[in-house]
Short mmCIF file of N, CA and C in Angstrom, two decimals:
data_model
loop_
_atom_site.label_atom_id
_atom_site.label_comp_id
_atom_site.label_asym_id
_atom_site.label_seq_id
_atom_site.Cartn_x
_atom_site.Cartn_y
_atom_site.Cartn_z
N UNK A 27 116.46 169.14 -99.81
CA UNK A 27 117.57 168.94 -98.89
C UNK A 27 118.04 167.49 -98.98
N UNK A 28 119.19 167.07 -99.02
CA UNK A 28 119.69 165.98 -98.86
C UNK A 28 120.00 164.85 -97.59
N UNK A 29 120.00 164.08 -97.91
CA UNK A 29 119.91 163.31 -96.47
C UNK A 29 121.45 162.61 -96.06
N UNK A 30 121.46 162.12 -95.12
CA UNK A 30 122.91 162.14 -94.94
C UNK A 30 123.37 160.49 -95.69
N UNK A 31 122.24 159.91 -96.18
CA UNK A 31 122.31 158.42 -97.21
C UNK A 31 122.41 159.16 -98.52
N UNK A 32 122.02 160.51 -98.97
CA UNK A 32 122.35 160.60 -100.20
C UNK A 32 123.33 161.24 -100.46
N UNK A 33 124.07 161.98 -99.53
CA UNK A 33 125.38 162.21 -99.41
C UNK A 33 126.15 161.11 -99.45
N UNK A 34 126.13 160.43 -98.72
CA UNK A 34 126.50 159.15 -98.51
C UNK A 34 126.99 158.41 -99.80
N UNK A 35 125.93 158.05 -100.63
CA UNK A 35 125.63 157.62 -101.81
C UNK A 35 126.92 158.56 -102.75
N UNK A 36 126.64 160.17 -102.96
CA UNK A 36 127.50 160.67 -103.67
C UNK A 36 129.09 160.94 -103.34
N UNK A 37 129.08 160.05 -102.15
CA UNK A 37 131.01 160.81 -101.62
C UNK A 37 131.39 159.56 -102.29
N UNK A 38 130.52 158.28 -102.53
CA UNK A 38 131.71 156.86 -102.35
C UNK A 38 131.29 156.71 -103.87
N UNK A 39 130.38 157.63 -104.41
CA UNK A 39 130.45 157.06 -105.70
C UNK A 39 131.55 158.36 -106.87
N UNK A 40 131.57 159.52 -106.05
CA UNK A 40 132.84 160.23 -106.18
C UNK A 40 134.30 159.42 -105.75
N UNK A 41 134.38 158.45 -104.81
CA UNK A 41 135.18 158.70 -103.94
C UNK A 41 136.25 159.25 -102.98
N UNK A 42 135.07 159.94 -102.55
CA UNK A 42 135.41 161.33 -101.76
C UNK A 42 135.55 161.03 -99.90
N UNK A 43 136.80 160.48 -99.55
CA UNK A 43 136.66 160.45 -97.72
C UNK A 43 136.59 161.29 -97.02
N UNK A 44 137.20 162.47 -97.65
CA UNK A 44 136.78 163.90 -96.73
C UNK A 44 135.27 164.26 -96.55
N UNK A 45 134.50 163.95 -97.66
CA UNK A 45 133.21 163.78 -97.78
C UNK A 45 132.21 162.97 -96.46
N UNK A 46 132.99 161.66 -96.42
CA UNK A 46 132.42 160.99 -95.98
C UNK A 46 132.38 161.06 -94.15
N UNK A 47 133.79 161.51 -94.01
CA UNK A 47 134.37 162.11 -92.07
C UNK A 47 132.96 163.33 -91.81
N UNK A 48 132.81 163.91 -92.78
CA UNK A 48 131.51 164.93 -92.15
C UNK A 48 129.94 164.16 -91.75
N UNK A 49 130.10 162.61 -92.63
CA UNK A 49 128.90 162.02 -92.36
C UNK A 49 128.69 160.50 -91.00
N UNK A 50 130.33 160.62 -90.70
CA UNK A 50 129.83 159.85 -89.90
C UNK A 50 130.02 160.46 -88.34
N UNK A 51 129.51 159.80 -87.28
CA UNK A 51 129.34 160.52 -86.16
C UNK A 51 131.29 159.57 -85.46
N UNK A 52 131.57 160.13 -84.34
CA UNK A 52 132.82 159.95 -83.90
C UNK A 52 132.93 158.44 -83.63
N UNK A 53 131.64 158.11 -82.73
CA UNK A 53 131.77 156.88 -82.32
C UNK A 53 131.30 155.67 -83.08
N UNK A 54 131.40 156.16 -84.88
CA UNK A 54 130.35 154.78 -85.86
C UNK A 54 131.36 153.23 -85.41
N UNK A 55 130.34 152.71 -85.62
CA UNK A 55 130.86 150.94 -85.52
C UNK A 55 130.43 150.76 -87.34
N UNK A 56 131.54 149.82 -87.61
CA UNK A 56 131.66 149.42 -89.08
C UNK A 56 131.45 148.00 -89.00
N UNK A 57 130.83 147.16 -88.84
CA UNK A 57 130.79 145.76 -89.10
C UNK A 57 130.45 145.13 -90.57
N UNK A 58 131.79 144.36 -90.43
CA UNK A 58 132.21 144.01 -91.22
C UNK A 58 131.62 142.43 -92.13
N UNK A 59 131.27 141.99 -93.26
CA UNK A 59 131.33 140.14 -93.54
C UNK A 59 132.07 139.27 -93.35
N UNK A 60 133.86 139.96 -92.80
CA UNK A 60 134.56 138.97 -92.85
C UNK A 60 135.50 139.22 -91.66
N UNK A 61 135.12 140.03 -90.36
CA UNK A 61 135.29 139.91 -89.14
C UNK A 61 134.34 140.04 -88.35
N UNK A 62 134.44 139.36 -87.44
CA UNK A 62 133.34 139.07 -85.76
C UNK A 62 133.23 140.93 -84.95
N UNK A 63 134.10 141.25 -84.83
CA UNK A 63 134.03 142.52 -84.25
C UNK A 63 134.17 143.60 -85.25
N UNK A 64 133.59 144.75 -84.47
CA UNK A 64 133.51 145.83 -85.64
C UNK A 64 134.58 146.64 -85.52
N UNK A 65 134.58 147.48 -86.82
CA UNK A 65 135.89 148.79 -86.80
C UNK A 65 135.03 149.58 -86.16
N UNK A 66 136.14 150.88 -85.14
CA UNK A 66 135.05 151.42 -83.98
C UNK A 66 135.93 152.04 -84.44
N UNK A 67 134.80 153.55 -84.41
CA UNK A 67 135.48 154.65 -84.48
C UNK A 67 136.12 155.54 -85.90
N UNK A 68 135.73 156.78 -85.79
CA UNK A 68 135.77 158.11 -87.61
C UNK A 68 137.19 157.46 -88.06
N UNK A 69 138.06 157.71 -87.47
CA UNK A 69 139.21 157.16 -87.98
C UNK A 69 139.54 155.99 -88.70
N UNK A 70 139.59 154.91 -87.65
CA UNK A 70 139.40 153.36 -88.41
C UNK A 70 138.18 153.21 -89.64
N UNK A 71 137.16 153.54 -89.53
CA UNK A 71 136.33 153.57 -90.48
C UNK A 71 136.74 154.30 -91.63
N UNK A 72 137.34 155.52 -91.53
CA UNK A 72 137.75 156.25 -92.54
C UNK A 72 138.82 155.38 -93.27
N UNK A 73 139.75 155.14 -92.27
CA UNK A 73 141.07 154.20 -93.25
C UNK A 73 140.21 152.88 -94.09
N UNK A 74 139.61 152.26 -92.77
CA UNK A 74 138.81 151.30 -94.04
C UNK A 74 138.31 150.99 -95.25
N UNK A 75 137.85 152.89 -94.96
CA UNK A 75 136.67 153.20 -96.15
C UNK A 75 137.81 153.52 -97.44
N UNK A 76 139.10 154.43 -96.93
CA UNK A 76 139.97 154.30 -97.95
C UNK A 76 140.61 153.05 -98.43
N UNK A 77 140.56 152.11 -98.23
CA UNK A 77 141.21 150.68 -98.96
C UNK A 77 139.88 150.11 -99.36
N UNK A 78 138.58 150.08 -98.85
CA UNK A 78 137.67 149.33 -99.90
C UNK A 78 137.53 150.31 -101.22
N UNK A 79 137.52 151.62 -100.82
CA UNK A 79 137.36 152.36 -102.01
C UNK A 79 138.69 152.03 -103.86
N UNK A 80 139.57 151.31 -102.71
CA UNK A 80 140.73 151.16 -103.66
C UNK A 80 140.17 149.44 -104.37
N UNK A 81 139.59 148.91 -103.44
CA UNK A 81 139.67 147.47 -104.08
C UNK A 81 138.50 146.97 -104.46
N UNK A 82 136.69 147.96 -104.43
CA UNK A 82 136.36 146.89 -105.19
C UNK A 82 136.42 147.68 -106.87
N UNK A 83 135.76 146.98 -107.40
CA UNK A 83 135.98 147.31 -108.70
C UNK A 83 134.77 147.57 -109.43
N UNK A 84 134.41 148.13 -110.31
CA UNK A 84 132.97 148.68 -111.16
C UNK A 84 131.99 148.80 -109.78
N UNK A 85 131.75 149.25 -108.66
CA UNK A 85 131.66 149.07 -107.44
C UNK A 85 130.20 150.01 -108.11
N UNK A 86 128.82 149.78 -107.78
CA UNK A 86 128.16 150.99 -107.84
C UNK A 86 126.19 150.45 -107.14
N UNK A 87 125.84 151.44 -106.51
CA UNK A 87 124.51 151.30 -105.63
C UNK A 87 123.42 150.78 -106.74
N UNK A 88 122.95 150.15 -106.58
CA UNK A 88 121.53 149.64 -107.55
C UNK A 88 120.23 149.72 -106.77
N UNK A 89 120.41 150.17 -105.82
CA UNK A 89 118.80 150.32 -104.98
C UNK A 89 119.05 150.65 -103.58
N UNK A 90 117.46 150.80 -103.02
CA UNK A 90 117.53 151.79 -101.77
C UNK A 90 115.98 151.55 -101.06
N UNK A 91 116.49 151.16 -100.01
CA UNK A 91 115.14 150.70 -98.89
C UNK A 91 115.16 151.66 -97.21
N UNK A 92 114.35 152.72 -97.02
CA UNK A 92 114.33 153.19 -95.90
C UNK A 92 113.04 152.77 -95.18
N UNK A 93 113.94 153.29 -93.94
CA UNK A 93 113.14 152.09 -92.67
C UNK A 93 113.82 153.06 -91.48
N UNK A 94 113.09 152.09 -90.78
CA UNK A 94 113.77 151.86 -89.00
C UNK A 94 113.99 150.85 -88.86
N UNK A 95 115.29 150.62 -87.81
CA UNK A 95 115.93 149.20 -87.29
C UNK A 95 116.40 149.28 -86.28
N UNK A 96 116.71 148.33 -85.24
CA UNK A 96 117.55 148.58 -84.58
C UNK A 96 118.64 148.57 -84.65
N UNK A 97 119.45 149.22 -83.87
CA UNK A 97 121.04 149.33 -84.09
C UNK A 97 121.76 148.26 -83.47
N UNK A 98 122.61 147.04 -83.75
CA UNK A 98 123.59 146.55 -83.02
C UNK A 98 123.90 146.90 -81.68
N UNK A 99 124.60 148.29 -81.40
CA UNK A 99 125.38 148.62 -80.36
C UNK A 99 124.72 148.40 -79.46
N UNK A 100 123.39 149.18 -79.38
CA UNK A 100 122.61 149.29 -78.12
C UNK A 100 120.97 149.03 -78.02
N UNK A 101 120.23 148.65 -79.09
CA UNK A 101 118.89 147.87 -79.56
C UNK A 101 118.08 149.14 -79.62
N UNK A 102 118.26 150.53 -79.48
CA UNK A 102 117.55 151.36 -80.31
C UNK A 102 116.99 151.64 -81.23
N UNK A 103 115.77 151.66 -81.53
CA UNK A 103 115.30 151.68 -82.77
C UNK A 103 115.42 153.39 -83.66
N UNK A 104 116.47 153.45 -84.80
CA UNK A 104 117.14 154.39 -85.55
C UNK A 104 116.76 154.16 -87.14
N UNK A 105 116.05 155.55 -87.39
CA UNK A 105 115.94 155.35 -88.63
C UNK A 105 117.09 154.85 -89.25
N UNK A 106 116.65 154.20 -90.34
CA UNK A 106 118.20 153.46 -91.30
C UNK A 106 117.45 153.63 -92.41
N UNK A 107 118.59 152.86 -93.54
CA UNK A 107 118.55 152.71 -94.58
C UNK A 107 119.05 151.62 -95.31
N UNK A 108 118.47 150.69 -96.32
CA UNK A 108 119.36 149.52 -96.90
C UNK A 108 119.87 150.15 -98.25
N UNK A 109 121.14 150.07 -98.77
CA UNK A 109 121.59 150.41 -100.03
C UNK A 109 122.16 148.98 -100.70
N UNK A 110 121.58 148.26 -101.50
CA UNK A 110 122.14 147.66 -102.68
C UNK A 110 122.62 147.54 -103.24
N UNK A 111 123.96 146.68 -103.56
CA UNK A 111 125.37 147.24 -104.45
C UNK A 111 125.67 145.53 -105.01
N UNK A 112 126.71 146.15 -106.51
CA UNK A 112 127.04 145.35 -107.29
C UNK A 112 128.73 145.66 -106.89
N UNK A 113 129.25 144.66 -107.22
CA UNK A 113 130.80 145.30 -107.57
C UNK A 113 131.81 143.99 -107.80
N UNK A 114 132.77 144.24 -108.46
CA UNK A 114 133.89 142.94 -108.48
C UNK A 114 134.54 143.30 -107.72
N UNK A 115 135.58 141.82 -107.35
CA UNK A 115 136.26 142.20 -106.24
C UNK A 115 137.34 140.72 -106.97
N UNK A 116 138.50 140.85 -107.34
CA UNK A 116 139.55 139.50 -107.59
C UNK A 116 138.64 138.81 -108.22
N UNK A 117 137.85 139.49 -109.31
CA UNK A 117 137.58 138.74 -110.32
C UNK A 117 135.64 137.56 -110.26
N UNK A 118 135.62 138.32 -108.77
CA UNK A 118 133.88 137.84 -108.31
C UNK A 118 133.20 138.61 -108.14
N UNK A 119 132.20 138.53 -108.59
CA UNK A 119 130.71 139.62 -108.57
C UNK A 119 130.36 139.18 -107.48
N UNK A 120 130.09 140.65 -106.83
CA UNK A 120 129.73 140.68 -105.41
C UNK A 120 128.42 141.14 -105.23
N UNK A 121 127.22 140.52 -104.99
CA UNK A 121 126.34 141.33 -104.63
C UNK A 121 126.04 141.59 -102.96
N UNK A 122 125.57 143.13 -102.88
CA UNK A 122 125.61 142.93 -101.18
C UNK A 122 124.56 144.10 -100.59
N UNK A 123 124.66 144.41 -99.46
CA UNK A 123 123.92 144.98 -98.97
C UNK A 123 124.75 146.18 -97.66
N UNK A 124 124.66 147.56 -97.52
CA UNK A 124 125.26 148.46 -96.88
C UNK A 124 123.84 148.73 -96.06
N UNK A 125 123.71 148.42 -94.79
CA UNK A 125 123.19 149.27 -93.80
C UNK A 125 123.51 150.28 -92.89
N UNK A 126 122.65 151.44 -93.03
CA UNK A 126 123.46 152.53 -92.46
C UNK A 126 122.37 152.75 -91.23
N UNK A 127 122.73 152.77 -90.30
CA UNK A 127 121.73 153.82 -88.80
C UNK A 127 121.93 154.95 -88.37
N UNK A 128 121.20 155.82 -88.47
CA UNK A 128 121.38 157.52 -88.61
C UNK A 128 121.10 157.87 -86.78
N UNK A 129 121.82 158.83 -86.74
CA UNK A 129 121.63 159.36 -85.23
C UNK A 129 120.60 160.47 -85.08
N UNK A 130 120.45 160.94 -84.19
CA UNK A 130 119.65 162.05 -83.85
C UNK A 130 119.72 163.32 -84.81
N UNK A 131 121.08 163.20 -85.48
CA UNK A 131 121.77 164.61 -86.11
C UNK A 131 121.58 164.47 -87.01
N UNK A 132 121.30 162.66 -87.61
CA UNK A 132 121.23 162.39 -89.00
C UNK A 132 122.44 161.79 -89.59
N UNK A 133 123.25 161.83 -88.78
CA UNK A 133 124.75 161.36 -89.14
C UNK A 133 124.67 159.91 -88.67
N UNK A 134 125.75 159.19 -89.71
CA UNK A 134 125.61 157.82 -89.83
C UNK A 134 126.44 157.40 -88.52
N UNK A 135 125.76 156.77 -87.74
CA UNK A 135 126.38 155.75 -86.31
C UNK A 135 126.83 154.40 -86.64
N UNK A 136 125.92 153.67 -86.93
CA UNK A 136 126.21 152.25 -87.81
C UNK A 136 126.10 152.16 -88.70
N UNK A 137 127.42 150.95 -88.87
CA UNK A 137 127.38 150.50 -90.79
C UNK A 137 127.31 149.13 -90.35
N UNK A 138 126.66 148.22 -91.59
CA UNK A 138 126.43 146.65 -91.68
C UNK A 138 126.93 146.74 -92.82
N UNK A 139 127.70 145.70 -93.30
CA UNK A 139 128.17 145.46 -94.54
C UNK A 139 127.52 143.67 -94.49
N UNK A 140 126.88 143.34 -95.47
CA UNK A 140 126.81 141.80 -96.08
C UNK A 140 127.13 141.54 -97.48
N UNK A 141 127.72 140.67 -98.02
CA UNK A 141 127.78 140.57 -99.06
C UNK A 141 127.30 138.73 -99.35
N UNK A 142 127.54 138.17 -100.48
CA UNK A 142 127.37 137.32 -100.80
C UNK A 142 128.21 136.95 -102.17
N UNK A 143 128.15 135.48 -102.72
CA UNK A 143 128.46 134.39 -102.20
C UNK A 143 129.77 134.81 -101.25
N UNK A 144 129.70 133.24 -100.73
CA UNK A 144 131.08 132.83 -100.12
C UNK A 144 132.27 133.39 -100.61
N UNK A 145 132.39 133.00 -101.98
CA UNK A 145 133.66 132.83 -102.78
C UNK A 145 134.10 134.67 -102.66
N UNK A 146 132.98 134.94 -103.24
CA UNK A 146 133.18 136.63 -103.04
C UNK A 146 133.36 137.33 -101.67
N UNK A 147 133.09 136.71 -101.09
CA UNK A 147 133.49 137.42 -99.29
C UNK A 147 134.83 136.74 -98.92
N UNK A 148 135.39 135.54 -99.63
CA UNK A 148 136.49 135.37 -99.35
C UNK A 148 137.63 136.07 -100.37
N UNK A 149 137.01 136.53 -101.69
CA UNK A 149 137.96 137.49 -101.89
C UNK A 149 138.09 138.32 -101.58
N UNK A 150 137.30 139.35 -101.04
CA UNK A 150 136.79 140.71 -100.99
C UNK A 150 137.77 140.45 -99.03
N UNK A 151 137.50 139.65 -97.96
CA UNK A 151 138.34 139.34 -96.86
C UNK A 151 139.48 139.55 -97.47
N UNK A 152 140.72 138.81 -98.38
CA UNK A 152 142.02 138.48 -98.54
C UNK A 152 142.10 140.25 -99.06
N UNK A 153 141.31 140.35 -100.10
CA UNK A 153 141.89 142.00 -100.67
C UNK A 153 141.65 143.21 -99.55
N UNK A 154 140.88 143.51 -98.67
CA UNK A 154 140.66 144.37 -97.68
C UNK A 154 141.87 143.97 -97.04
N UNK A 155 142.04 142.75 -96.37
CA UNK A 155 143.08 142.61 -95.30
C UNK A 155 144.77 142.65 -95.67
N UNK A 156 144.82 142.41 -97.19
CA UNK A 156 146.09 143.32 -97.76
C UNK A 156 146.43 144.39 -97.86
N UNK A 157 145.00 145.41 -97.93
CA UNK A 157 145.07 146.60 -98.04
C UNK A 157 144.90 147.50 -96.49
N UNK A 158 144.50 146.73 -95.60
CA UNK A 158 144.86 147.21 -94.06
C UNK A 158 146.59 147.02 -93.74
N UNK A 159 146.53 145.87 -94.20
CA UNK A 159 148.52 145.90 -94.25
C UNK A 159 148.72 146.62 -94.61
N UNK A 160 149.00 146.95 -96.12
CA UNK A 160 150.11 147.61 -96.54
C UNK A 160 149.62 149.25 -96.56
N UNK A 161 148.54 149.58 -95.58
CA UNK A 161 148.61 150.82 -95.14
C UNK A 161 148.77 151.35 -94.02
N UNK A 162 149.66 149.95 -92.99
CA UNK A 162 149.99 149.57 -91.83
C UNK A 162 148.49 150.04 -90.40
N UNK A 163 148.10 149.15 -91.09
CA UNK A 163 146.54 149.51 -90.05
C UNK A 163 146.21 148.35 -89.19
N UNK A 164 146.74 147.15 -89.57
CA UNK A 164 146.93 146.00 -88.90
C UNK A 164 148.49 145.47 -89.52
N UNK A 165 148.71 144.64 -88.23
CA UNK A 165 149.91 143.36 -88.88
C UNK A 165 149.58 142.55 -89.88
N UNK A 166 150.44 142.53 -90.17
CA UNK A 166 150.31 140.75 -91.31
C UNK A 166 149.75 139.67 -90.44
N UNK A 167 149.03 138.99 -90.74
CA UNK A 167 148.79 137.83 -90.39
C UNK A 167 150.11 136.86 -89.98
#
């Protein structure tokens, strides 16, 4: 049987969002590397998930750490998972890290996104936040 991280794993490496709306729960928080508050909520997360899917580039998982953690929202301790990823983004190798916190159902509640260096979180910021524009999901700056 599959788990809802290895689904997970196969919708974004398909990139499949219809895939992905069955895995997260209504109320997921998306926190982000290059905003203070999180995207709340299947929807916003989904649009999100459709513009990173567009912008990073050779984007793909290189490893996998399960655990328990607590969750952000509310300090519950929720099984999770760490997934490991490579990807370019405007020409910088990004290495980073996707944390996911599974609910009772198994469906993903929280996401952590980190990435690293600097340089690469400031491209990977400018290209996401063009691509929330021009799919009118925020204003222009």
């Amino acid at each position: 049987m599959s788990t809802a991280v290895d689904l997970f794993r196969a919708a974004v490496d398909r990139r499949d969002l219809d895939a992905l709306d069955d895995l997260f729960t209504e109320d997921i928080r998306l926190y982000s590397p290059v905003k203070f508050t999180p995207f709340e909520g299947r929807p916003m997360v989904l649009d999100l998930f459709g513009v990173l899917l567009r912008t990073f580039e050779d984007f793909r998982y290189v490893g996998e750490f399960a655990g328990a953690s607590q969750t952000t929202a509310d300090g519950t301790e929720a099984p999770s998972a760490v997934l490991l990823f490579r990807a370019t983004v405007g020409g910088r190798e990004i290495h980073g890290i996707d944390l996911l916190h599974l609910d009772d159902d198994g469906r993903i509640k929280e996401f952590t996104v980190m990435v690293r260096p600097a340089s690469a979180v400031q491209a990977l910021g400018d290209a996401v936040l063009a691509g929330l524009v021009a799919d009118g999901l925020v204003p222009a700056p």
